[in-house]
Coordinates of C-alpha atoms and ligand atoms in Angstrom, one line a residue:
M237 CA 92.8 77.2 82.0
K238 CA 93.8 80.2 79.4
R239 CA 94.8 83.6 80.8
I240 CA 93.0 86.2 78.9
K241 CA 95.0 90.0 78.7
I242 CA 93.4 92.7 79.2
F243 CA 94.4 95.7 76.7
D244 CA 92.7 98.9 78.1
T245 CA 92.3 101.7 75.5
T246 CA 90.2 104.0 77.6
L247 CA 92.6 107.0 77.3
R248 CA 92.7 106.3 73.4
D249 CA 89.8 104.9 71.6
G250 CA 87.9 105.5 74.8
E251 CA 89.0 109.2 74.7
Q252 CA 87.8 109.6 71.0
S253 CA 84.1 109.7 72.4
P254 CA 82.4 113.0 72.0
G255 CA 82.7 114.8 75.0
C256 CA 85.0 112.4 76.6
S257 CA 88.5 114.1 76.1
M258 CA 90.7 114.2 79.4
H259 CA 93.6 116.8 80.6
L260 CA 97.0 115.6 81.4
N261 CA 96.4 115.0 85.2
E262 CA 93.2 113.4 84.6
K263 CA 94.7 110.9 82.1
I264 CA 97.6 110.3 84.9
E265 CA 95.1 109.7 87.4
V266 CA 93.1 107.0 85.4
A267 CA 96.4 105.6 84.2
L268 CA 97.4 104.9 87.9
Q269 CA 94.1 103.5 88.7
L270 CA 94.2 101.1 85.6
E271 CA 97.4 99.8 86.9
K272 CA 95.7 99.2 90.3
L273 CA 92.9 97.5 88.3
G274 CA 95.5 94.9 87.0
V275 CA 95.2 95.5 83.3
D276 CA 98.1 94.3 81.1
I277 CA 98.2 97.1 78.6
I278 CA 97.7 100.8 78.8
E279 CA 97.0 102.2 75.7
A280 CA 97.7 105.8 76.5
G281 CA 96.9 107.6 73.3
F282 CA 97.9 108.5 69.7
A283 CA 101.1 110.6 70.2
V284 CA 101.5 112.0 66.8
S285 CA 98.2 112.9 66.8
S286 CA 98.5 116.4 69.0
E287 CA 101.2 117.8 71.2
G288 CA 98.8 117.0 74.4
D289 CA 98.8 113.2 73.3
F290 CA 102.2 113.5 72.8
K291 CA 102.6 114.7 76.6
S292 CA 100.2 112.8 78.1
V293 CA 101.6 109.2 76.7
K294 CA 105.2 110.4 77.6
A295 CA 103.5 111.2 81.3
V296 CA 101.9 107.8 81.9
A297 CA 104.6 105.6 80.0
E298 CA 107.2 107.2 82.6
I299 CA 104.9 106.8 85.7
I300 CA 103.7 103.3 85.0
K301 CA 105.7 100.3 86.5
N302 CA 103.5 97.6 86.6
C303 CA 102.3 96.8 83.0
S304 CA 103.0 97.8 79.2
V305 CA 102.2 100.8 77.9
D306 CA 101.7 101.5 74.1
S307 CA 100.9 104.3 71.7
L308 CA 98.7 103.9 68.7
C309 CA 100.6 104.9 65.2
R310 CA 99.5 104.7 61.2
C311 CA 102.0 103.0 59.1
V312 CA 103.9 105.9 58.9
K313 CA 107.7 106.6 59.7
G314 CA 106.6 109.8 61.8
D315 CA 103.9 108.5 63.6
I316 CA 106.3 105.5 64.7
D317 CA 108.9 107.9 65.6
A318 CA 106.3 110.2 67.6
S319 CA 105.0 107.2 69.6
Y320 CA 108.4 105.8 70.3
N321 CA 109.8 109.2 71.7
A322 CA 107.0 109.3 73.8
L323 CA 107.5 105.6 75.2
K324 CA 110.9 105.2 75.5
N325 CA 111.3 105.4 79.1
A326 CA 108.2 102.9 79.6
V327 CA 109.0 99.8 81.7
A328 CA 107.6 97.8 78.9
P329 CA 106.8 100.0 75.5
R330 CA 104.5 98.2 72.7
L331 CA 104.2 100.3 69.6
H332 CA 100.4 99.7 68.0
I333 CA 100.5 100.0 64.4
F334 CA 97.5 99.8 62.4
L335 CA 96.2 99.8 58.6
A336 CA 93.2 99.1 56.8
T337 CA 92.4 95.6 55.0
S338 CA 89.0 95.7 54.2
P339 CA 88.4 96.2 50.3
L340 CA 86.4 99.4 51.2
H341 CA 88.8 101.3 53.3
M342 CA 91.6 100.2 50.8
Q343 CA 89.7 101.6 48.1
Y344 CA 88.0 104.6 49.4
K345 CA 90.1 105.8 52.3
L346 CA 93.4 104.5 51.8
K347 CA 93.6 104.5 48.0
M348 CA 96.0 101.8 48.2
S349 CA 95.9 98.5 46.3
P350 CA 96.3 95.3 48.6
E351 CA 99.7 95.0 47.2
Q352 CA 100.5 98.2 48.5
V353 CA 99.0 97.6 51.9
L354 CA 101.0 94.7 52.1
E355 CA 104.2 96.4 51.5
R356 CA 103.3 99.4 53.8
I357 CA 102.9 96.7 56.8
A358 CA 106.2 95.1 56.0
E359 CA 107.8 98.4 55.7
S360 CA 106.5 99.8 58.9
I361 CA 106.7 96.8 61.1
K362 CA 110.5 96.2 60.3
Y363 CA 111.4 99.9 61.1
A364 CA 109.3 99.8 64.7
K365 CA 110.9 96.4 65.5
T366 CA 114.2 98.3 65.2
L367 CA 113.3 100.8 68.0
V368 CA 111.0 98.6 70.3
N369 CA 110.3 94.6 70.7
D370 CA 106.9 94.5 71.5
I371 CA 104.9 95.2 68.1
E372 CA 101.0 95.1 68.0
F373 CA 99.8 95.1 64.2
S374 CA 95.8 95.9 63.8
A375 CA 94.2 95.2 60.5
E376 CA 91.5 97.8 60.7
D377 CA 88.0 96.9 59.8
A378 CA 89.1 93.1 59.9
G379 CA 85.4 92.1 60.4
R380 CA 84.5 93.3 56.9
S381 CA 87.9 92.2 55.5
D382 CA 88.6 89.5 53.1
K383 CA 89.7 86.3 55.3
E384 CA 92.2 85.1 52.7
F385 CA 93.8 88.6 52.3
L386 CA 93.7 89.4 56.4
V387 CA 95.7 85.8 56.4
K388 CA 98.4 87.4 53.9
A389 CA 98.7 90.7 55.9
F390 CA 99.2 89.2 59.3
N391 CA 101.8 86.6 57.7
V392 CA 103.5 89.7 56.8
A393 CA 103.3 91.6 60.3
I394 CA 104.3 88.5 62.2
K395 CA 107.4 87.8 59.4
N396 CA 108.6 91.3 60.1
G397 CA 108.2 91.2 64.1
A398 CA 104.6 91.6 65.4
T399 CA 103.9 89.8 68.7
V400 CA 100.5 90.8 68.6
I401 CA 97.9 90.6 66.1
N402 CA 94.7 92.4 66.7
V403 CA 91.2 91.9 64.8
P404 CA 89.2 94.5 65.1
D405 CA 85.6 94.5 64.0
T406 CA 86.0 98.5 63.7
V407 CA 82.4 99.2 62.9
G408 CA 80.7 96.7 65.0
Y409 CA 78.7 95.0 62.3
S410 CA 79.8 91.4 62.5
T411 CA 78.0 88.5 64.8
P412 CA 79.4 86.7 67.4
Q413 CA 79.8 83.4 65.3
E414 CA 81.4 85.2 62.6
M415 CA 84.0 86.5 64.9
R416 CA 84.6 83.3 66.6
A417 CA 85.0 81.5 63.1
L418 CA 87.3 84.3 61.8
T419 CA 89.3 83.9 64.8
E420 CA 89.7 80.1 64.5
Y421 CA 89.9 80.6 60.4
L422 CA 93.1 82.9 61.1
I423 CA 94.8 80.5 63.9
N424 CA 94.5 77.7 61.5
N425 CA 96.2 79.3 58.7
I426 CA 98.6 81.9 60.0
D427 CA 102.2 81.0 60.2
G428 CA 104.0 81.2 63.4
I429 CA 100.6 81.9 65.2
E430 CA 102.0 80.3 68.2
K431 CA 104.2 83.0 69.0
V432 CA 101.9 85.8 68.9
D433 CA 99.1 86.9 71.0
V434 CA 95.5 86.9 69.0
S435 CA 93.6 89.9 69.9
A436 CA 89.8 91.1 69.9
H437 CA 89.1 94.4 69.4
N438 CA 85.0 95.0 69.0
H439 CA 82.9 98.1 68.7
N440 CA 79.1 98.0 69.9
D441 CA 77.3 99.7 67.0
L442 CA 74.9 96.5 67.3
G443 CA 75.4 96.0 70.9
L444 CA 77.4 93.1 70.2
A445 CA 81.0 94.2 71.4
C446 CA 81.2 92.4 74.3
A447 CA 79.5 88.8 72.9
N448 CA 81.8 89.1 69.8
S449 CA 85.0 89.6 72.4
L450 CA 84.0 86.7 74.2
A451 CA 83.1 84.7 71.1
M452 CA 86.6 85.2 69.8
V453 CA 87.9 84.3 73.4
L454 CA 86.3 80.8 72.5
G455 CA 87.6 80.8 69.1
G456 CA 91.3 81.1 70.6
A457 CA 91.7 85.3 71.4
T458 CA 94.5 85.6 73.9
Q459 CA 93.9 89.3 74.7
I460 CA 90.6 91.7 74.7
E461 CA 90.6 95.4 73.9
C462 CA 88.2 97.5 75.9
T463 CA 87.5 100.5 77.8
I464 CA 85.9 101.5 80.8
N465 CA 82.4 102.0 80.8
G466 CA 82.7 101.2 77.4
I467 CA 82.9 104.7 75.9
G468 CA 84.7 105.1 72.4
E469 CA 84.0 106.0 68.8
R470 CA 80.2 106.2 68.1
A471 CA 78.8 103.4 70.3
G472 CA 81.8 102.2 72.0
N473 CA 84.0 99.6 72.6
T474 CA 83.6 96.1 74.4
S475 CA 83.6 97.5 78.1
L476 CA 86.0 96.0 80.6
E477 CA 83.6 95.7 83.2
E478 CA 81.5 93.5 81.3
V479 CA 83.9 91.2 79.7
V480 CA 85.9 90.6 82.7
M481 CA 82.9 89.6 84.9
A482 CA 81.4 87.4 82.1
L483 CA 84.9 85.4 81.9
K484 CA 85.1 85.6 85.8
T485 CA 81.4 84.4 86.3
R486 CA 81.3 81.9 83.7
E487 CA 85.0 80.8 84.3
S488 CA 84.4 77.2 83.4
F489 CA 82.7 77.8 80.6
Y490 CA 85.1 79.8 78.8
N491 CA 88.0 78.1 80.6
A492 CA 89.8 81.3 80.9
Y493 CA 90.9 83.9 83.6
T494 CA 92.3 87.7 83.7
N495 CA 94.4 89.2 86.0
I496 CA 92.0 91.9 86.9
N497 CA 91.2 92.8 90.5
T498 CA 87.7 93.0 90.0
K499 CA 87.5 95.0 93.5
E500 CA 88.6 98.2 91.6
I501 CA 86.3 97.8 89.0
Y502 CA 83.4 100.3 90.5
R503 CA 86.0 102.7 91.6
T504 CA 87.2 102.6 88.2
S505 CA 84.1 103.1 86.5
R506 CA 82.9 106.0 88.9
L507 CA 86.4 107.6 88.1
I508 CA 86.0 107.8 84.5
S509 CA 82.3 108.9 84.6
T510 CA 83.6 111.7 87.1
I511 CA 86.3 113.0 84.8
T512 CA 84.5 112.6 81.5
G513 CA 81.5 114.0 82.7
V514 CA 79.4 111.0 81.2
A515 CA 76.8 109.4 83.2
I516 CA 76.6 106.0 83.8
S517 CA 73.0 104.5 82.6
P518 CA 71.2 103.1 85.6
T519 CA 71.1 99.6 83.9
K520 CA 74.8 99.3 82.6
P521 CA 75.8 95.8 83.5
I522 CA 77.9 95.6 86.7
V523 CA 78.2 99.5 87.4
G524 CA 74.9 100.8 86.5
A525 CA 73.0 102.5 89.8
N526 CA 70.4 99.4 89.4
A527 CA 73.0 96.6 88.7
F528 CA 72.2 95.2 92.0
A529 CA 68.9 96.6 93.4
H530 CA 66.1 94.3 93.6
E531 CA 62.7 96.4 93.3
S532 CA 60.0 93.6 93.1
G533 CA 58.8 92.3 96.6
I534 CA 59.4 88.5 95.2
H535 CA 63.0 89.3 94.3
Q536 CA 63.4 91.3 97.6
H537 CA 62.1 88.5 99.8
A538 CA 64.0 85.9 97.8
V539 CA 67.6 87.8 97.9
L540 CA 67.1 88.3 101.7
S541 CA 66.7 84.2 101.8
N542 CA 69.5 83.5 99.5
P543 CA 71.0 86.3 97.1
L544 CA 72.0 83.8 94.7
T545 CA 68.2 83.7 93.7
Y546 CA 68.5 87.1 91.6
E547 CA 72.3 87.9 92.1
I548 CA 74.8 86.3 89.7
V549 CA 77.6 88.8 90.6
K550 CA 78.2 89.7 94.5
P551 CA 78.2 93.5 94.8
E552 CA 81.2 93.1 96.7
D553 CA 83.4 91.5 94.3
V554 CA 83.4 94.5 91.8
G555 CA 83.7 97.1 94.8
V556 CA 80.4 98.4 95.4
P557 CA 80.1 100.1 98.4
Q558 CA 77.4 99.0 100.6
N559 CA 74.8 101.3 102.2
K560 CA 76.1 100.0 105.7
I561 CA 76.5 102.8 108.5
I562 CA 80.2 102.2 109.5
L563 CA 81.2 105.5 111.2
G564 CA 79.6 108.4 113.1
K565 CA 80.8 111.6 114.3
H566 CA 82.4 110.2 117.4
S567 CA 84.5 108.0 115.1
G568 CA 88.4 108.9 115.7
R569 CA 91.2 108.9 113.2
H570 CA 91.9 105.1 113.9
A571 CA 88.5 103.8 113.2
F572 CA 88.9 106.2 109.7
V573 CA 92.2 104.8 108.8
E574 CA 91.3 101.5 109.6
H575 CA 88.0 101.5 107.4
L576 CA 89.9 103.5 104.8
K577 CA 92.8 100.5 104.9
S578 CA 89.5 97.9 104.7
V579 CA 88.2 99.5 101.3
G580 CA 91.8 99.7 99.7
Y581 CA 92.8 103.4 100.3
E582 CA 96.3 103.9 102.0
L583 CA 97.0 107.9 102.9
D584 CA 100.1 109.7 103.5
K585 CA 100.2 112.0 106.6
E586 CA 99.3 114.9 104.8
Q587 CA 96.3 113.1 102.9
L588 CA 95.2 111.8 106.0
E589 CA 94.7 115.2 107.9
I590 CA 92.9 116.4 104.5
Y591 CA 90.7 113.5 104.5
F592 CA 90.0 113.5 108.1
A593 CA 88.8 116.9 108.1
K594 CA 86.6 116.2 105.4
F595 CA 85.4 113.3 107.0
K596 CA 84.8 115.4 110.5
D597 CA 83.0 118.0 108.5
L598 CA 80.5 115.4 107.0
A599 CA 80.2 113.6 110.3
D600 CA 78.8 116.7 111.8
K601 CA 76.3 117.2 108.9
K602 CA 75.0 113.7 108.5
K603 CA 74.6 111.6 111.8
Y604 CA 75.7 108.4 110.2
V605 CA 78.6 108.0 107.3
S606 CA 78.1 105.0 105.4
D607 CA 80.4 103.2 102.7
K608 CA 78.9 104.9 100.0
D609 CA 79.8 108.3 101.6
I610 CA 83.3 107.5 102.3
E611 CA 83.8 106.5 98.6
A612 CA 82.2 109.8 97.8
L613 CA 84.5 111.7 100.1
M614 CA 88.0 109.6 98.6
T615 CA 86.9 110.4 95.2
D616 CA 86.6 114.4 95.6
N617 CA 90.4 114.6 95.5
K618 CA 90.6 118.3 94.4
K619 CA 93.7 119.7 95.2
V620 CA 93.6 123.7 96.3
T621 CA 96.7 125.4 95.4
M622 CA 97.9 128.9 95.4
T623 CA 96.7 129.5 91.8
S624 CA 93.3 127.9 92.0
Y625 CA 89.7 129.2 93.1
S626 CA 88.0 128.0 96.4
L627 CA 84.6 128.6 97.6
K628 CA 84.4 130.8 100.5
D629 CA 80.8 131.3 101.4
F630 CA 77.4 131.8 100.0
S631 CA 73.9 132.7 100.5
V632 CA 71.0 132.3 97.7
T633 CA 67.3 133.4 98.1
S634 CA 64.8 132.1 95.6
S635 CA 61.1 132.1 95.5
K636 CA 58.3 130.9 92.9
N637 CA 57.5 134.4 91.9
D638 CA 60.9 136.6 92.1
A639 CA 64.2 135.9 90.2
A640 CA 66.5 134.3 92.6
T641 CA 69.3 136.2 94.0
A642 CA 72.9 134.6 95.0
S643 CA 75.5 136.2 96.8
I644 CA 79.1 134.2 96.3
T645 CA 82.6 135.1 98.2
I646 CA 85.6 133.1 96.2
N647 CA 89.0 132.7 97.3
T648 CA 91.0 133.8 94.2
P649 CA 94.8 134.3 93.2
K650 CA 94.1 137.8 93.9
G651 CA 92.3 137.4 97.2
L652 CA 88.9 137.3 98.3
K653 CA 86.2 138.4 95.6
T654 CA 82.4 138.7 96.5
A655 CA 79.6 139.1 93.6
T656 CA 75.9 139.2 94.0
E657 CA 73.7 138.2 90.9
T658 CA 70.2 137.4 89.7
G659 CA 69.1 134.6 87.8
N660 CA 66.6 131.9 86.6
G661 CA 66.7 129.8 90.0
P662 CA 69.1 129.2 92.8
V663 CA 71.5 127.5 90.6
D664 CA 71.4 129.9 87.8
S665 CA 71.8 133.0 89.8
A666 CA 74.8 131.2 92.1
L667 CA 76.9 130.2 88.7
K668 CA 76.6 133.6 87.1
A669 CA 77.6 135.3 90.7
V670 CA 80.9 132.9 90.1
N671 CA 81.5 134.2 86.6
K672 CA 81.4 137.8 88.0
A673 CA 83.4 137.2 91.1
V674 CA 86.3 135.7 88.7
G675 CA 85.8 138.1 85.9
N676 CA 85.3 135.0 83.3
D677 CA 82.5 134.5 81.0
I678 CA 82.2 130.8 81.4
V679 CA 79.7 128.7 79.4
L680 CA 77.8 125.8 81.2
F681 CA 77.3 123.1 78.8
D682 CA 75.8 120.8 81.1
F683 CA 74.6 120.3 84.5
S684 CA 73.3 117.1 86.5
I685 CA 73.1 116.3 89.9
R686 CA 72.3 113.2 91.5
S687 CA 72.0 111.4 95.4
I688 CA 74.8 109.2 96.0
T689 CA 73.2 107.8 99.6
E690 CA 69.4 107.9 100.4
G691 CA 68.0 109.8 103.2
E692 CA 67.0 113.3 104.0
D693 CA 70.8 114.1 104.6
A694 CA 71.9 112.0 101.6
L695 CA 75.1 113.3 99.9
G696 CA 74.3 115.1 96.6
E697 CA 77.0 114.9 93.5
A698 CA 77.2 117.8 91.1
S699 CA 78.7 117.2 87.6
V700 CA 79.2 120.0 85.2
K701 CA 80.6 120.6 81.5
L702 CA 82.3 123.8 81.2
G703 CA 83.6 125.9 78.5
F704 CA 85.9 128.9 78.1
D705 CA 88.0 130.1 74.9
G706 CA 87.9 126.7 73.2
N707 CA 88.5 124.7 76.2
I708 CA 86.3 122.3 77.8
S709 CA 86.3 120.8 81.0
T710 CA 84.2 118.8 83.4
G711 CA 83.8 119.4 87.5
R712 CA 82.5 117.5 90.5
G713 CA 81.3 118.7 93.8
V714 CA 79.8 116.6 96.5
S715 CA 78.1 118.0 99.7
T716 CA 74.8 117.2 101.7
D717 CA 73.7 120.9 100.3
V718 CA 72.9 120.6 96.6
L719 CA 73.6 124.2 96.1
E720 CA 77.1 123.8 97.7
A721 CA 77.7 120.6 95.7
A722 CA 76.8 122.6 92.3
L723 CA 79.1 125.4 93.3
L724 CA 81.7 123.1 94.3
A725 CA 81.4 121.5 90.7
Y726 CA 81.6 124.9 88.8
I727 CA 84.5 126.0 90.9
D728 CA 86.4 122.4 90.2
G729 CA 85.4 122.8 86.3
L730 CA 86.6 126.5 86.7
N731 CA 90.0 125.5 87.9
K732 CA 90.7 122.6 85.3
L733 CA 90.1 125.4 82.7
Q734 CA 92.7 127.5 84.3
D735 CA 95.3 124.6 84.4
N736 CA 95.0 124.3 80.6
Ligands
KIV1660 O1 88.4 100.0 65.7 C1 89.7 100.2 65.3 O2 90.1 99.5 64.4 C2 90.8 100.8 66.1 C3 92.1 100.3 65.6 C4 92.8 101.3 65.5 C5 92.6 99.2 66.4 O3 90.8 101.4 67.1
ZN1661 ZN1 88.4 100.8 67.7

């Protein structure tokens, strides 16, 4: 069986999605989770594009030990130098160099002749190879390029030292049959193809990204570029969870496997959704809320008798927490630690104190604590510091005919602050009171609330997107009280704006 390398570009192509930008600490958290997930390569950013990107590529490169880290570069010396400087402390650095090869891009975007494009590829890769051994070359818009010209471009790339050639369907235009045929044609015609990885990078404009990547595997590709939850430019990229689970579920059909620890998929997906504030559609394959829900009586009956009747993927195989009651208010520290271990969390002493206190608080409010509650608790990992804000107390009154009134007390770096405000409903008045207490006019762009578990004492999760002074942040809060969840999310977003 052929091993397929998984190249994750959530932090680069994914971050290019509108509203998906991430802060430095968030990128580090994502990179560490991707390492745990078992990806082979993390594309950490586009180092030359901004000071922030340079810093985050460098930070990710320095913290990741078990997989390659790369940075994107155009065929420009300054880009290659910036990426190299950001990556030089990585255990396994890769430079990812791209140039467009389609007639449309060469003529209208690059304003370069095909010969000039070939020359630029040669000189860029030759230079990059003096810095780093592992070089990936991407022929942007390969899906719409002339295939004979593509062969020339990849021949030049390999001759000058490329170790991976990437074949992107940049605009999501191609069909699976075309991408498979193109991969086969390239493999049959490129010199030295056996020494390099052939990579698939498909966009989802026609909903074909995952199908195109799988077709390329059948055609001989050995690497797939993808993002968590399929985030990315326009309609997004191939989604990691879909392509990995398609390979795993139909292993004998594809005759291929990946090194992904699929039990970490759900947690990684939730992390990206929480950090970006972009909700996952309930019908999203593998990670959507309904992906394992059976509504019709006939289906429920059949699944109870044998899950295989309607479930081709086991929820536990992708780490979806079950709604099983596992702990209660009498459960002690030992039971808590043992449960956390069984679902993959190892805490140090200090973290254990914090999370055990949170667990006890939750168990006091909810008679029974389920797997889903624990997962929500563990992903609610805000750090409170001397310079951050935290919620001390609140009271809100609201009625049908009068404006709602909220009084909020917040711990601030300058001590306790209390403010009262009226507003259009309890959430509006409460958030306005926070603004008054902290003395900032933060703008709320987006607010959503959803229930994580079922029942009247269910945990509610609030997500916000905030803006202040040109900066944007997202925040998340979890509580059995939805108003408290909203306030916690708002204050979380506020703290991230402060960290900017
Ligand atoms: O879609 C694309 O062509 C890209 C390249 C830069 C690899 O993202
Ligand atoms: Zn792309």
